[in-house]
C-alpha cells in the first residue's frame, strides 16, 4: 500500500544499503567457519588443495576456513593452503586462488565486521575486497575488487562458538537471557536495528530471542527481523520498554514497513503507549501490551495483523488504512480509515460499515494459532503447536493454560542457508519436522512435505528461493501440516507455480485436522527480477490461511510490466478453505481465483497492478482489467467479510477495471463490507462487485457497498 499523496514519488526508488564498518572483526583464531556470500547464499570453497586451485562460490559442501592472525587485525585464511591474490595484483578483478602460505601481504585479509554476523574481507596488499564478480549467483571464481558495500562483498561466518546450552540456529539468531547486562543486550539490539532499519531489500535476516525473564531494554524492529519470547505464556518474557516499529527512516510514512514481527511476550512501554506502525507482512501475535497501542507514526500506515493478543488500554488506529484483529481483547478501540475488521475480538466495535467502516464477526469459526518456540524449566527447546479451535473469541492463553502439543526441538531438522532441498526432503521423509534458520535458502527442487502433522517453520522470515523454475514448497494432501513464517522469493527463471497445498485432484476431508499456513508470504520482484505465473494453489480441502501476503513487487529493483511477470496470486480449488488476513497485490490477471465450494475470507486487501502501460495491455477479453477477487461461476457457497481493492496508475495511463469483485449471482455466495479506492493517477474501478456499487476514480476516490446481494 502506498500513501495517496506520496505514491508517485516513492514508486520507483531503489534502496542502496550503506554499511558501517566496525573497528575489528570478532573472529576466533583457530575456529573453523563456513563462509557464505550474502548475495548468492552460496559458500566460499576451493576446487582442490594444489597451488593455484580456484577459490569459488558454489553450493555448500561443508568446507570450513580457519583464521590465523598475523598483525593489525589481518589474518591468513585457509586449511594448509590459504586465500591468495594471484600475481600479487592490486587490480580490480584479479583472481583469488589457493596457495602455500608465506604470510605474504597478498595472502592476508582483514575481516571487517559490518553486522552482527556479516563481514567483508580486505586484502592487505591491495586494500580491495573479496568479491563475487558481477554479483553472480552462479558457481564462479572469486576476485578482489574496490570495496563498495554491495552484497557481492558481504559474507556470513557460521559454525563458530555457540552459547552453552543453546541450539545451533546459526549466526543470525541472537538469544538473550536475563543474566546478561541490559547495556550489552541493548547494544546488540541497536546494532541489528541500525543495519535493518532501511533494509527493505537486504539479504540479511534476523531472529532475536528472549529467554523467560524480565528485560529493561527498548526493542526497535527493522526489516527482516523477528522478535520472539521463549516462554510458554506471553508474560513469561516481559520487556520493560517498547517493542516497536516506527518510520523515522521514511519521514513518518509507514507504508513500506514490511517484513517483520513480534511474538509471545509482554510489553510494558514506559510512556504508556507502544507504537506499531506497520504495513503488510508484519504480524504481532501472542502478546500482552500493558498500556495503549498506536498503529501509525504520524503518517500513513497500510495494513496490519494482530492475533491472539491483549492490549490492556486503548488501540488507536490513527491513519492506518486497513487492519485485521483476530482473537484479541483490549480496553477500547478508536480510529478508522477504509477497512477495519474484527473477528473473535472481545470488546471490538460493533459493525457499522461504511461509517465508520467497522466489520465485526463475533466468533472465529475455525483456527489454529501459529506454532511457537519455547524453553522449558530444564532449558530444553521445544515447538508448541496450539490445538484447533472452533467458534472462539479472545486468546488461547487467557486462562493460563492452553491446549496443544509441545514438540521437542530434537524432532526438528535445523536447516541453514546452503542446505540442499534434497537434504531437507530426506529429513522430512524420515519423520523430522523442519526449521529453517534466518537467511536465503536456495532450492533446486521443492521442499516436499509428505507426512501428516509435519511442522515447517521459518525463523527471522527465512526465505526460500527456487533456482530453476521449480516450486519452492509442495505439500501433499495429508492431515495437519503447519507452515509458519516463510517468505517465498521468486527468481529470474519463471516458476509456473511457487507453492502448492495438495496435488491437483485432492479430495480428502481434513476438517478434523486441517493444514494451516501462518505468516506465509510471497515476493515477486523488488530485490531483483523475479517471475512466477502463479504464486499459491490450494487443492486440499479445509485449509486455513492465517495471514498471507502474496505480492508482485511494485517498486525498487526488477519491477516492470514486462519484468516481474506474474498472473495470479492465489487459486483455491479445495472446498471449505478459510482465510484470515489475505493480502494479494499487483498481479497482472485475476489476483485471487476461488474455485472451491464453502470458502470463507475474513479481511481481503488488494492493490491492482500499478504499471499497466495502457488499457489494451490489461484486458480480460472484452472486459477492462481483471477483478481482484474472482469466485468461479460454478460456486454455490462462498462468503467474505471486509474486502478492499485499490487502484493507481503510475504512468498516468488512463486504465479502468470494470469491477473489483466478480461473483456468481446465486443466493449462497455473499460479500459483506466492500470498499474500492483510487489512490491517484488515471486509474478507475468502475463498479465494486459485478455491476453493483459506485465508481472509484481520481475525482471520487472512495466507494463503499455494505452487502452483495442486498440482505
Coordinates of C-alpha atoms in Angstrom, one line a residue, residues 1-13 200-201 223 249-250 253-259 278-280 299-303 319-322 337-338 549 551-556 559 585-586 605-610 646-650 677-680:
X1 CA 0.0 0.0 0.0
X2 CA 1.2 3.5 -0.8
X3 CA 0.2 6.8 0.6
X4 CA -2.2 8.5 -1.8
X5 CA -0.2 11.7 -1.7
X6 CA 3.2 10.2 -2.0
X7 CA 2.7 7.2 -4.2
X8 CA 4.1 8.6 -7.4
X9 CA 7.2 9.9 -5.8
X10 CA 8.0 6.7 -3.9
X11 CA 7.2 4.1 -6.5
X12 CA 10.5 3.7 -8.4
X13 CA 13.1 4.4 -5.7
X200 CA 13.8 -3.2 2.6
X201 CA 15.6 -5.5 0.1
X223 CA 13.2 -5.1 8.2
X249 CA 13.7 6.3 8.1
X250 CA 10.8 7.3 5.8
X253 CA 5.4 7.2 6.4
X254 CA 5.0 3.6 7.4
X255 CA 3.5 2.3 4.2
X256 CA 6.8 0.5 3.4
X257 CA 7.2 -1.0 6.9
X258 CA 7.0 -4.6 5.7
X259 CA 8.5 -7.9 6.7
X278 CA 3.4 -1.3 10.1
X279 CA 2.1 -2.4 6.8
X280 CA 1.9 -5.8 5.1
X299 CA 2.0 9.4 8.7
X300 CA 0.2 6.8 6.6
X301 CA 0.4 3.1 7.5
X302 CA -1.1 0.3 5.5
X303 CA -2.4 -3.0 6.7
X319 CA -4.1 6.8 9.8
X320 CA -3.9 3.0 9.5
X321 CA -5.7 2.4 6.2
X322 CA -6.9 -1.2 7.0
X337 CA -10.0 4.8 7.8
X338 CA -11.1 2.4 5.0
X549 CA 0.8 -11.6 1.8
X551 CA 3.0 -9.6 -3.5
X552 CA 4.1 -8.9 -7.0
X553 CA 6.6 -6.1 -6.4
X554 CA 5.6 -2.5 -7.4
X555 CA 8.7 -0.6 -6.5
X556 CA 12.5 -0.8 -6.3
X559 CA 10.0 -4.2 -11.3
X585 CA -1.3 -7.3 -4.7
X586 CA -0.3 -6.2 -8.1
X605 CA -6.7 -6.3 0.9
X606 CA -5.7 -5.8 -2.7
X607 CA -4.0 -3.4 -5.0
X608 CA -4.4 -3.8 -8.7
X609 CA -1.3 -3.6 -10.9
X610 CA 0.3 -0.1 -10.9
X646 CA -7.3 -0.1 -4.7
X647 CA -6.1 1.3 -8.0
X648 CA -3.3 3.6 -9.0
X649 CA -1.7 4.1 -12.4
X650 CA 1.9 5.1 -12.0
X677 CA -10.3 3.3 -3.6
X678 CA -8.5 5.3 -6.3
X679 CA -5.1 6.3 -5.0
X680 CA -4.4 8.8 -7.7

